[in-house]
Coordinates of C-alpha atoms and ligand atoms in Angstrom, one line a residue:
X227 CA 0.0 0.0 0.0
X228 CA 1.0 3.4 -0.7
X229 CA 2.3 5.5 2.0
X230 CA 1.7 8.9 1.0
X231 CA 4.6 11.4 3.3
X232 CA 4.3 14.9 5.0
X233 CA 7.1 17.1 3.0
X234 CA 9.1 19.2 5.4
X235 CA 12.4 21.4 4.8
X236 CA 12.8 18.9 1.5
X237 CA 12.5 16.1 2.8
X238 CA 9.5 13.2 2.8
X239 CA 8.8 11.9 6.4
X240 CA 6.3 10.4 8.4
X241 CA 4.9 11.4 11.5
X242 CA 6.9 10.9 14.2
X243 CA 3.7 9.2 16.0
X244 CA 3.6 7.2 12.7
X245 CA -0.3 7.8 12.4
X246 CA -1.6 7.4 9.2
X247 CA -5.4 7.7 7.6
X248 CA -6.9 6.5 4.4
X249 CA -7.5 7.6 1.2
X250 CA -10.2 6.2 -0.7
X251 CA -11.1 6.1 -4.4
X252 CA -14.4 7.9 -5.2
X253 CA -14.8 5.4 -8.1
X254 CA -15.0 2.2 -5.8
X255 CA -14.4 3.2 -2.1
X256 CA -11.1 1.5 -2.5
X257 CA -8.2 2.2 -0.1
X258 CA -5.6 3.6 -2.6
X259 CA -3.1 5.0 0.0
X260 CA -2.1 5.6 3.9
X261 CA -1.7 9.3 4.4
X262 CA 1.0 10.2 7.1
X263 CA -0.8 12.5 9.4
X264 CA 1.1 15.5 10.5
X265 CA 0.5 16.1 14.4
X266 CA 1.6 19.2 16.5
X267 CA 5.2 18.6 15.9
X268 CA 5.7 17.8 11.8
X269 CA 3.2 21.0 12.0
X270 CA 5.7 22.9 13.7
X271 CA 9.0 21.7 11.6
X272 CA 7.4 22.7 8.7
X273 CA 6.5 26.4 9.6
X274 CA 9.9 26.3 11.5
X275 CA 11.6 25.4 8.0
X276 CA 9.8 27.6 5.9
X277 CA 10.7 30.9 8.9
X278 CA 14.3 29.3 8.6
X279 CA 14.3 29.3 4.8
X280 CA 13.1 33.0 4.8
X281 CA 16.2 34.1 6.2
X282 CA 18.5 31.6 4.3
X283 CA 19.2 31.5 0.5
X284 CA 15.6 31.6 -0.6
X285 CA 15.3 35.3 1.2
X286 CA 18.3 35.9 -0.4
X287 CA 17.9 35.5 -4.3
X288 CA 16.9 38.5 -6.7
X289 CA 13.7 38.2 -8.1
X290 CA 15.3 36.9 -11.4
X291 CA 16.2 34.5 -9.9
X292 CA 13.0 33.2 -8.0
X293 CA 11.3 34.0 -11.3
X294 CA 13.4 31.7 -13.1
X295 CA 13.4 28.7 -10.4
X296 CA 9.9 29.3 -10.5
X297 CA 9.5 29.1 -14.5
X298 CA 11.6 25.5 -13.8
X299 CA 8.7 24.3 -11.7
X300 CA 6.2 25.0 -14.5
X301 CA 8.3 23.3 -17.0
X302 CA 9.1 20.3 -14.5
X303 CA 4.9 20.3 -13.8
X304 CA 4.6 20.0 -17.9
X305 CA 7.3 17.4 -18.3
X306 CA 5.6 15.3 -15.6
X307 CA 2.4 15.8 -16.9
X308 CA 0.9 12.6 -17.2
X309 CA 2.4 12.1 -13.2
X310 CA 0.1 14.6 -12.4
X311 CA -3.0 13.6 -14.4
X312 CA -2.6 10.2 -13.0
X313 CA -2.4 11.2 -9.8
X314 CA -5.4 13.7 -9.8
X315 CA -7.7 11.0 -11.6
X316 CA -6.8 8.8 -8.6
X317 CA -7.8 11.3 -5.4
X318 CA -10.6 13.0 -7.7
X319 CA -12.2 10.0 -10.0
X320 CA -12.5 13.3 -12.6
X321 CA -12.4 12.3 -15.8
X322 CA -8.9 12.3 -18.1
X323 CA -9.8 14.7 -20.2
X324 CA -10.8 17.3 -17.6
X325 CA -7.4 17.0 -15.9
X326 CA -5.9 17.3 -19.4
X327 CA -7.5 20.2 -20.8
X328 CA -8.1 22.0 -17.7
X329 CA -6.9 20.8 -13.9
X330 CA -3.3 20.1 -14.5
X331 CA -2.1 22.7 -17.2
X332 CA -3.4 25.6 -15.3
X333 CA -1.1 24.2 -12.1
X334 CA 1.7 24.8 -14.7
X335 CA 0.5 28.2 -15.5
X336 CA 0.3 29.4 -12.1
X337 CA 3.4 29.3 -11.6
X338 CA 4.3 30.9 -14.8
X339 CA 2.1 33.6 -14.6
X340 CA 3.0 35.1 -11.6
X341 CA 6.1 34.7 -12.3
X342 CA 5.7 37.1 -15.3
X343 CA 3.5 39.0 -13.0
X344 CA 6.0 39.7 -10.6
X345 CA 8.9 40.5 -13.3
X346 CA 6.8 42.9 -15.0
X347 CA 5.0 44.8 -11.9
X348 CA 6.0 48.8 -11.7
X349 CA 6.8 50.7 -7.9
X350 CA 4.8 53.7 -7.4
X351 CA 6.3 56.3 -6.6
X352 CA 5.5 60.1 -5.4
X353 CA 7.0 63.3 -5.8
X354 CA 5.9 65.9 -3.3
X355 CA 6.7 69.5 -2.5
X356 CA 8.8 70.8 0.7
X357 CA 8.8 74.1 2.5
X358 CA 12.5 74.8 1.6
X359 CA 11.7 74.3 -2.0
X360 CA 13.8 70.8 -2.4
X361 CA 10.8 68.7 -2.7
X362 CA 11.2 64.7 -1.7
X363 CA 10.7 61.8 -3.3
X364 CA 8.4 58.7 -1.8
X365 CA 8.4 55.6 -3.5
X366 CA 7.0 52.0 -2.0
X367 CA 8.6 48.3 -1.8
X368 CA 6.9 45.2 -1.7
X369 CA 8.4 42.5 0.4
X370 CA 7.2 39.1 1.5
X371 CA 5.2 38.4 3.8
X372 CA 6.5 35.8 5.0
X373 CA 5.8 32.4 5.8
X374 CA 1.9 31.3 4.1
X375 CA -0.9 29.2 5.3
X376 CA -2.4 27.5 2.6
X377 CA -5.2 25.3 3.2
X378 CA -6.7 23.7 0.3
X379 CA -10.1 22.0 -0.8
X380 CA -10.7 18.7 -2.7
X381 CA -12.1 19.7 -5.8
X382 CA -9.9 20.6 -8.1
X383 CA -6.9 20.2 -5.6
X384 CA -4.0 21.4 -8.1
X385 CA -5.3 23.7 -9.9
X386 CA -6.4 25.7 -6.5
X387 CA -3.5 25.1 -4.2
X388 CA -1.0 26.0 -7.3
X389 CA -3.1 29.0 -7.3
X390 CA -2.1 29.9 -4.1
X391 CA 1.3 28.6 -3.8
X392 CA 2.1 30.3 -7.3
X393 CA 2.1 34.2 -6.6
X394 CA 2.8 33.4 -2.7
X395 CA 6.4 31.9 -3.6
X396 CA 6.6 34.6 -7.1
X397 CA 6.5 37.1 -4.4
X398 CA 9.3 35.5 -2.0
X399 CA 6.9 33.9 0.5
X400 CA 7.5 30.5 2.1
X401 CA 4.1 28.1 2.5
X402 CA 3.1 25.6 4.4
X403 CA -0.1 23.7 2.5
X404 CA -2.7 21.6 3.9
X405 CA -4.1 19.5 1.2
X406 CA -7.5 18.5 1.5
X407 CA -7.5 15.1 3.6
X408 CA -9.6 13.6 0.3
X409 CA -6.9 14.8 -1.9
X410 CA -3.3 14.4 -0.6
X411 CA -2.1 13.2 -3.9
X412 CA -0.8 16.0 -6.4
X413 CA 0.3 18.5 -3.7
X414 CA 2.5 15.7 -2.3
X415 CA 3.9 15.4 -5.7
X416 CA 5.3 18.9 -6.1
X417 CA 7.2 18.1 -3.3
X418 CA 9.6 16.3 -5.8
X419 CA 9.6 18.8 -8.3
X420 CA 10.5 21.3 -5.8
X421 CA 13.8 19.4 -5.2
X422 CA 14.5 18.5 -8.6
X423 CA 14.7 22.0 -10.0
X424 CA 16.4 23.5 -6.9
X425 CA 13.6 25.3 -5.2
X426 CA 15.1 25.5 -1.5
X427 CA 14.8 23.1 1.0
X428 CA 11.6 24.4 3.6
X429 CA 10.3 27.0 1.1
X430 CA 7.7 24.4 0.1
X431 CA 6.7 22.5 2.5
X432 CA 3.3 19.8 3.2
X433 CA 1.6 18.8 6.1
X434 CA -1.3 16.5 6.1
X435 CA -4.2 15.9 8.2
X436 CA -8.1 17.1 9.2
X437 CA -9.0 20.3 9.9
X438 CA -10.4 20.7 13.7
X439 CA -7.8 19.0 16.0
X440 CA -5.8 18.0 13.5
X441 CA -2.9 19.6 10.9
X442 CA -5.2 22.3 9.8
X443 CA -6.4 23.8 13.4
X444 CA -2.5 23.2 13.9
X445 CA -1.1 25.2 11.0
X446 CA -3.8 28.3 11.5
X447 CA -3.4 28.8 15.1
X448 CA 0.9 28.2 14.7
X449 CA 2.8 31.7 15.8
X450 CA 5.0 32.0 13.3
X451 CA 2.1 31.6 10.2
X452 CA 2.3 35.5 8.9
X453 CA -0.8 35.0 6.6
X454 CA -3.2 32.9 5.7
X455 CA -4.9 31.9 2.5
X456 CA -8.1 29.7 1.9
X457 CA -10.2 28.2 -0.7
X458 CA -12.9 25.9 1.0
X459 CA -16.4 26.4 2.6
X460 CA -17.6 29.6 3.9
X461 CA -17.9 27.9 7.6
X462 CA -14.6 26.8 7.8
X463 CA -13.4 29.9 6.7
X464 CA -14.9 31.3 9.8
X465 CA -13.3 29.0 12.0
X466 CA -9.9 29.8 10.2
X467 CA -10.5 33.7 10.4
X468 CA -11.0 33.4 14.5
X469 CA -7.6 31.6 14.5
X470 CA -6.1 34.7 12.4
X471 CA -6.9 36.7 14.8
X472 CA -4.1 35.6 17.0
X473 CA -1.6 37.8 16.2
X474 CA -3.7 40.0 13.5
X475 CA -2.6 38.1 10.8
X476 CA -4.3 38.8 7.4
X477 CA -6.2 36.1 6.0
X478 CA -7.2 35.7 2.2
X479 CA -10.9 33.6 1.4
X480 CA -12.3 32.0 -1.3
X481 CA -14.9 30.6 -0.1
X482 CA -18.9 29.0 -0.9
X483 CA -21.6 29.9 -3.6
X484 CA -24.2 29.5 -4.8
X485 CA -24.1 30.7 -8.1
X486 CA -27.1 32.2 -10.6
X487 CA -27.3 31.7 -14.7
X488 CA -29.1 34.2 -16.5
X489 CA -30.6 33.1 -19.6
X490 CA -32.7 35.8 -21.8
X491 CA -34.9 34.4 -24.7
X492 CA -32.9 36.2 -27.4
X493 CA -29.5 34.4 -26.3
X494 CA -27.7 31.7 -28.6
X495 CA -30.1 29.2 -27.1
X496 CA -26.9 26.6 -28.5
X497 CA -24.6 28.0 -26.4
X498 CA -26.5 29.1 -23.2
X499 CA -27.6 25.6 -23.1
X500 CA -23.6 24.1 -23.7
X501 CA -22.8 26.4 -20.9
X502 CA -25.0 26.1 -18.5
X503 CA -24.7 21.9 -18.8
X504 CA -21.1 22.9 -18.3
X505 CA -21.7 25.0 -15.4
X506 CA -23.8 22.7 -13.8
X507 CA -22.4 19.4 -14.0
X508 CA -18.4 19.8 -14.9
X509 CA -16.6 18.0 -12.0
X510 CA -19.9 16.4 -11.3
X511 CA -21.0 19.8 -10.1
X512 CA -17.9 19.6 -7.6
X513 CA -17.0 23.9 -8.8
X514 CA -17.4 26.7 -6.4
X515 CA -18.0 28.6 -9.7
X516 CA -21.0 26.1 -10.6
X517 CA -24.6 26.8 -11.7
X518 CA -27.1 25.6 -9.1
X519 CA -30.0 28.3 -9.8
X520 CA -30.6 28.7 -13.8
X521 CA -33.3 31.2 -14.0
X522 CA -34.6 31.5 -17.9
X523 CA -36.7 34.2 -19.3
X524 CA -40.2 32.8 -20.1
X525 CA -40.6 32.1 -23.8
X526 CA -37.9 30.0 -24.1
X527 CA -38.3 28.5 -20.2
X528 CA -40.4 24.7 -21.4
X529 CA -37.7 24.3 -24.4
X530 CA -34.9 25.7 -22.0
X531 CA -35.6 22.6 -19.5
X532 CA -36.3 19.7 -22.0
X533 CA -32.8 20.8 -23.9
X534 CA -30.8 20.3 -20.5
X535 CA -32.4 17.9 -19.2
X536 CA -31.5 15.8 -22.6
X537 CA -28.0 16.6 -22.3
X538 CA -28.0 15.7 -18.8
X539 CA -29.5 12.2 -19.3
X540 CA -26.7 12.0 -22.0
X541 CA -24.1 11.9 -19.8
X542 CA -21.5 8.3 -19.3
X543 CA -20.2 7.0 -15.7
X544 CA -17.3 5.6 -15.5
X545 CA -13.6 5.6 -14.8
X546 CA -11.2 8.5 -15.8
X547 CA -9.5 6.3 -17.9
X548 CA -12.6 4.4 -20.0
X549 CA -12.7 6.4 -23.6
X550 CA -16.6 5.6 -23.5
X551 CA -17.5 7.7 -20.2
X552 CA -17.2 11.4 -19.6
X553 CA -18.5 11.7 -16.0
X554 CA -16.9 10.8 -12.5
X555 CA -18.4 10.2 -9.2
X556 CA -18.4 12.7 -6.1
X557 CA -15.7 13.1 -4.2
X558 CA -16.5 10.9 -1.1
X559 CA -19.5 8.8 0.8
X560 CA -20.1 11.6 3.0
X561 CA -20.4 14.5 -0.1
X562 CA -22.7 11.7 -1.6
X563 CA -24.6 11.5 2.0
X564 CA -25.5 15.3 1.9
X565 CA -26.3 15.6 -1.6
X566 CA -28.2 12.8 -1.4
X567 CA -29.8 14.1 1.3
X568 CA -30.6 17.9 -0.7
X569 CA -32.3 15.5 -3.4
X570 CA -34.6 14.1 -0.9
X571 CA -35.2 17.7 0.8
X572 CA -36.1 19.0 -2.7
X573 CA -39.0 16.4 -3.3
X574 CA -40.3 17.0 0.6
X575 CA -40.5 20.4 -0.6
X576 CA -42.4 20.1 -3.8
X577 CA -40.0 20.3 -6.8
X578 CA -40.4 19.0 -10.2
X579 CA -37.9 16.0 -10.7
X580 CA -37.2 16.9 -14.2
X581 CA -34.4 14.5 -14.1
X582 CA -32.2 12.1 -12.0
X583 CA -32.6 12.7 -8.3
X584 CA -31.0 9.1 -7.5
X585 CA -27.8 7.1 -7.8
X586 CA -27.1 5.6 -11.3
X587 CA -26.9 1.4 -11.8
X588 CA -23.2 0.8 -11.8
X589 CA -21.6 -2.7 -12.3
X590 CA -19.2 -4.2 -10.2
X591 CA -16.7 -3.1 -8.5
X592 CA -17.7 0.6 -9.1
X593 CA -21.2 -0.2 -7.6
X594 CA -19.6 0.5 -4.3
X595 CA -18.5 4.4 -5.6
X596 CA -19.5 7.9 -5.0
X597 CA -22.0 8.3 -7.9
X598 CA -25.2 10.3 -8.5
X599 CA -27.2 11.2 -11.3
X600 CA -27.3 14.5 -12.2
X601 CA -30.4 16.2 -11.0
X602 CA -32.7 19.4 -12.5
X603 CA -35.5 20.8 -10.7
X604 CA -38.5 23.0 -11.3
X605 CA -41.5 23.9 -9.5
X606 CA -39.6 25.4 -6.2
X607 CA -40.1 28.5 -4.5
X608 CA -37.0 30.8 -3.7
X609 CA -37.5 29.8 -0.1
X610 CA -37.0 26.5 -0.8
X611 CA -33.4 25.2 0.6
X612 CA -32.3 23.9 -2.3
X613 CA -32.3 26.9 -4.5
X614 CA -30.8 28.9 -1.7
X615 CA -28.0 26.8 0.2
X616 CA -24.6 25.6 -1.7
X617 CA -25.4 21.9 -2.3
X618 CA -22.2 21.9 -4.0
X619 CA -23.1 18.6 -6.6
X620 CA -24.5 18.1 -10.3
X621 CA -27.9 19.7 -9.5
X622 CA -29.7 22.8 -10.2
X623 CA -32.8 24.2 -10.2
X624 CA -34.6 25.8 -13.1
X625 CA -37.3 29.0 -12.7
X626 CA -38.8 31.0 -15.2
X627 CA -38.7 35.1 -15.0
X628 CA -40.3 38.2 -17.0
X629 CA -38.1 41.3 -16.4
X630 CA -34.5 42.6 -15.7
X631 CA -35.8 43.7 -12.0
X632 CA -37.5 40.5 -11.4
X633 CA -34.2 38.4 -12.4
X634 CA -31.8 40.8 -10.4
X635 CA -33.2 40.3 -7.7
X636 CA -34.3 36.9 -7.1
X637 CA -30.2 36.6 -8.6
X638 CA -29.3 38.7 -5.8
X639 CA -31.2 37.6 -3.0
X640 CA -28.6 35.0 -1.7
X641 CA -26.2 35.1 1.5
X642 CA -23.3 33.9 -1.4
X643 CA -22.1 36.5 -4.2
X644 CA -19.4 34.3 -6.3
X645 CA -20.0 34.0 -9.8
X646 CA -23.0 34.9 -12.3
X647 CA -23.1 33.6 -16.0
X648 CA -25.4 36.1 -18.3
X649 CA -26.9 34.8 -21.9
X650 CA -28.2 36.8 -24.2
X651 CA -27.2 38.3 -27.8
X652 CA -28.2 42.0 -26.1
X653 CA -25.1 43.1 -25.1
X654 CA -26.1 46.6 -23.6
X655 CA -28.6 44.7 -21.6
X656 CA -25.9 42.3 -20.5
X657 CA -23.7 45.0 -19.3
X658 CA -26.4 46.7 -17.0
X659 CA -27.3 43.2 -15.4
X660 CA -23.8 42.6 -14.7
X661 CA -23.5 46.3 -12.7
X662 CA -25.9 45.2 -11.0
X663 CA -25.5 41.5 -9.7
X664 CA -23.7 41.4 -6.7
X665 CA -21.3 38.8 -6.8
X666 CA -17.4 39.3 -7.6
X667 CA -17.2 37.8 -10.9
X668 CA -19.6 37.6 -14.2
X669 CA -19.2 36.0 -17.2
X670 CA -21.0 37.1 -20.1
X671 CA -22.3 34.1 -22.6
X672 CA -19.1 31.9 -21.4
X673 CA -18.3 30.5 -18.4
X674 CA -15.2 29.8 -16.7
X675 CA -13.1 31.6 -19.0
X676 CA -10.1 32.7 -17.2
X677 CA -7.4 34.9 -17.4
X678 CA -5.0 35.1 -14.6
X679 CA -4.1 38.3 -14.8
X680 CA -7.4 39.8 -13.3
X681 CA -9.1 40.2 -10.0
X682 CA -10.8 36.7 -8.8
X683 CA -12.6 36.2 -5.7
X684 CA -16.4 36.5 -3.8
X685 CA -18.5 39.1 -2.6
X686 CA -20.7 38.3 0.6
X687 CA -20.2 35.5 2.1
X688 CA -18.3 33.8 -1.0
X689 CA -15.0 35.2 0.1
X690 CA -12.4 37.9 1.5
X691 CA -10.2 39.7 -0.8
X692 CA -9.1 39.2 -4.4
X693 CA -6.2 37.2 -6.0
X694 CA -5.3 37.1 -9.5
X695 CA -3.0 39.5 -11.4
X696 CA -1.4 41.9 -9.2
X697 CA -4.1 41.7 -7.2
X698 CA -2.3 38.3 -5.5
X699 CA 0.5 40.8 -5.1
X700 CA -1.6 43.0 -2.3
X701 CA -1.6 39.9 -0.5
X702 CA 1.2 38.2 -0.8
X703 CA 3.5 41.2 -0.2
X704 CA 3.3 43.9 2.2
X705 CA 4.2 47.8 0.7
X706 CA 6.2 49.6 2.4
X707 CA 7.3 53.1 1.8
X708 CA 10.4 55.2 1.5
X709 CA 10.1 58.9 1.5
X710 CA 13.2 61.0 0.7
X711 CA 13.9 64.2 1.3
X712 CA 16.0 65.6 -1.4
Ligands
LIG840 P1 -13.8 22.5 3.6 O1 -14.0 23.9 4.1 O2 -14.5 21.4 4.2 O3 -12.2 22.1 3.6 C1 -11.2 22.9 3.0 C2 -9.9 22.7 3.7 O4 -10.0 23.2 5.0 C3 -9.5 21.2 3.9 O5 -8.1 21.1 3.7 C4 -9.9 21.0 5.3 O6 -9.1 19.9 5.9 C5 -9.5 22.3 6.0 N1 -10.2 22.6 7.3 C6 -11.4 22.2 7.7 N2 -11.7 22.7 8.9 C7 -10.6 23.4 9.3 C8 -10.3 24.2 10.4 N3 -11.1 24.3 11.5 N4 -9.1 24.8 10.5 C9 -8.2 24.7 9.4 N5 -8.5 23.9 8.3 C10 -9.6 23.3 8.2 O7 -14.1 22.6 2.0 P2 -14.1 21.4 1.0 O8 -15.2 20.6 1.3 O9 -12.7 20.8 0.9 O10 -14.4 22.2 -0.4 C11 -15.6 22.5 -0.8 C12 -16.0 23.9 -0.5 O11 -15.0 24.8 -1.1 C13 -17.3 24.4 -1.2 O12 -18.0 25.2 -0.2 C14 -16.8 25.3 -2.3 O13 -17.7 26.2 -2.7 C15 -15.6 25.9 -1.8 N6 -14.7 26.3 -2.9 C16 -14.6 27.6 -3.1 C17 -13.8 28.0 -4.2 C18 -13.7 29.5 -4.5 O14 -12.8 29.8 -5.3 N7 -14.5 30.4 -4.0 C19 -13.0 27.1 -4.9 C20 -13.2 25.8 -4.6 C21 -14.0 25.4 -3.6
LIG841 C1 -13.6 26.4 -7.8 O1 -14.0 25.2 -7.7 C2 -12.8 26.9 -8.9 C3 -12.1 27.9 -8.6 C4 -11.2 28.5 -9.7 C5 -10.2 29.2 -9.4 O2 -9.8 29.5 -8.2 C6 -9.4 29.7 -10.5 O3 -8.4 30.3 -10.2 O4 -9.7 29.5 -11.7

């Protein structure tokens, strides 16, 4: 069996207690792999490595330098590629060419980009006037900030921690990163490409375990963490933000949502419904960005539903690796549990099954697996739970509406303000919706298109700050200024 290590100041080790915990394949409930978990003390050699590595040769190289190391690790990612994809189809059960097209390569590029980012980004700098007529001259720094908590989620485990780990190291940070305890695999990974293109020992450094009373809890509440950043559920993020608070350390969230589509009856009705199937049910649903309330304009509402619910039905279970299937399973039995348990609440409270609502038949071996079909509603009030909490699996529910005001608000009446997707071939009308839906980012007929370079993150309760761009940089640096009187 595979014993899956903690990596500390370079090196792969155990826990000194030598407790391990399983990881299990969402395909078949298979153990795959002991996990070493990290207790108190691996906790506190890895932030002790990473404050230690601050001060040694890592705090020492020009930015060139860490730009260029850093460009290594994106080349190493792509070289080991398939490493990665293998990996992330084994903790995920996400299909190959997800992790192909989409999961693995932007790991790459997150290190690449803000490694451009960094390279590229201009000091300010202010002239200002003095009594005596000599004037003086201000102008900022950026430095680290030091050593980073990152504490990652399990649904697309690389492509979010690299997200994090990219512009923290770019900038001349240290991290410490808590995998998900579902998805130790890739992060563990990188340990090795760390070493092999020369990153510095404790600059990168992993730590598994739980959250409460366990690595997580350990990591957030540990001294000498200067920051914090998080991508996981808004709860959690609350416990994380009271441990922060030790020691005012600044904390960076992305967090839950519960995300509205727009879809007006003179859209591409090809396209809105491509995306919105997308939206809904990539990952088996398992994307904070995800559609879970679809809310169509009238007249095209009846053909709206029958056209997802035909792609939905269209979808193929099976493995990551079968050519013949396209769709995985959930990430665990207890993500199964609770949204098993929202598609029995959504029946007690009246919906429409328009489709699924149930497990799909699966032979064998894969019988014992995480799957569920993927599920459309109609009929629900916006009351109703479903529509309103994050259910956070391939489900959504589908109402009709009649004007802009109407669609706003029922968009906008949510605790969560992630992401919105808007469809129509009205462009002006698409820009005045987007002013006015609160959430922190909109696409406009697309979906999930990214560019790294600008401002990501959640408005409400979907999240603290913004990364992306030199927007990572306000976080991952601290400014400080110089003012010289000439
Ligand atoms: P989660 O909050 O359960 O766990 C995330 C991480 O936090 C895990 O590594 C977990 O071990 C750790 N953790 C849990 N409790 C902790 C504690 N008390 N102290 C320290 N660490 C703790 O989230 P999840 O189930 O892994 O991921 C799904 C959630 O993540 C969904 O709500 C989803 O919307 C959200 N998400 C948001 C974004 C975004 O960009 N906004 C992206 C992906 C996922
Ligand atoms: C959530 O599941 C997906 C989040 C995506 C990003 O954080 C990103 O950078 O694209």
């Amino acid at each position: 069996m595979q014993l899956i290590r903690n990596f500390i100041n370079g090196e792969f080790v155990d826990a000194a207690e030598g407790k391990t915990f399983e990881k299990r394949s969402p395909l078949d409930n298979r153990i795959i792999a002991r996990v070493s978990e990290a207790g108190r003390a691996e906790v506190d050699a890895a932030v002790q490595a990473a404050h230690a590595a601050l001060k040694g040769e890592w705090g020492a190289l020009s930015t060139d330098q860490r730009v260029d190391l850093l460009y290594g690790v994106a080349n190493e990612i792509t070289r080991r590629f398939d490493d990665f994809v293998a990996a992330e189809m084994a903790d995920t059960g996400q299909p190959h060419h997800v992790m192909t097209s989409a999961f693995i390569p932007r790991g790459a590029a997150n290190f690449k980009v803000f490694a451009d980012v960094v390279k590229n980004v201009p000091s300010e700098s202010f002239q200002m006037a003095t009594p005596d007529g000599r004037g003086a001259l201000n102008y900022a720094i950026r430095l680290p900030k030091g050593v980073i908590g990152v504490i990652a989620p399990w649904n697309a485990p690389f492509m979010l921690m690299t997200w994090k780990v990219g512009p923290a190291l770019a900038c001349g940070n240290t991290v410490v990163v808590k995998p998900s305890e579902e998805t130790p695999l890739t992060t563990t990974l990188l340990g090795e490409v760390m070493n092999k293109v020369g990153i510095p020992k404790g600059v990168y450094n992993v730590i598994h375990g739980f959250g409460p009373d366990s690595a997580g809890e350990f990591l957030t509440h540990h001294p000498k963490v200067d920051a914090i950043t998080f991508t996981g559920e808004t709860r959690t993020g609350a416990a994380i933000m009271k441990a922060a608070s030790e020691g005012m350390r600044d904390v960076s969230f992305e967090l839950g949502g519960k995300n509205a589509a727009i879809v007006f009856a003179d859209a591409d009705f090809d396209a809105a419904v491509d995306g919105i199937f997308r939206s809904a049910f990539l990952n088996s649903g398992q994307v904070c960005l995800g559609t879970e309330r679809v809310y169509v304009e009238r007249p095209i509402f009846d053909k709206f539903v029958q056209a997802l619910k035909a792609k939905a039905e269209a979808v193929k279970f099976g493995r990551p690796d079968d050519h013949n299937a396209n769709y995985g399973p959930l990430i665990s039995a207890e993500h199964k549990r609770k949204v098993l348990s929202y598609y029995a609440k959504a029946v007690e409270e009246g919906a429409t099954v328009v489709t699924g609502g149930g497990v799909p038949q699966m032979a064998g071996e894969l019988a014992e697996g995480h799957w569920v079909q993927p599920t459309i509603w109609t009929g629900l009030p916006e009351t109703a739970a479903v529509v309103r909490e994050e259910i956070f699996g391939p489900c959504c529910h589908i109402s009709p509406f009649d004007s802009d005001d109407e669609v706003i608000n029922k968009a906008n009446a949510n605790d969560y303000g992630l992401a919105t997707t808007i469809w129509t071939t009205n462009l002006a009308r698409a820009h005045r919706v987007a002013a006015r839906v609160e959430v922190g980012i909109t696409w406009i007929n697309s979906w999930f298109l990214r560019d790294l370079r600008t401002a990501f993150g959640g408005s409400k309760q979907s999240g603290i700050g913004r990364e992306g761009g030199v927007h990572s940089l306000e976080f991952y640096t601290e400014t400080r200024n110089i003012c010289v009187k000439l």
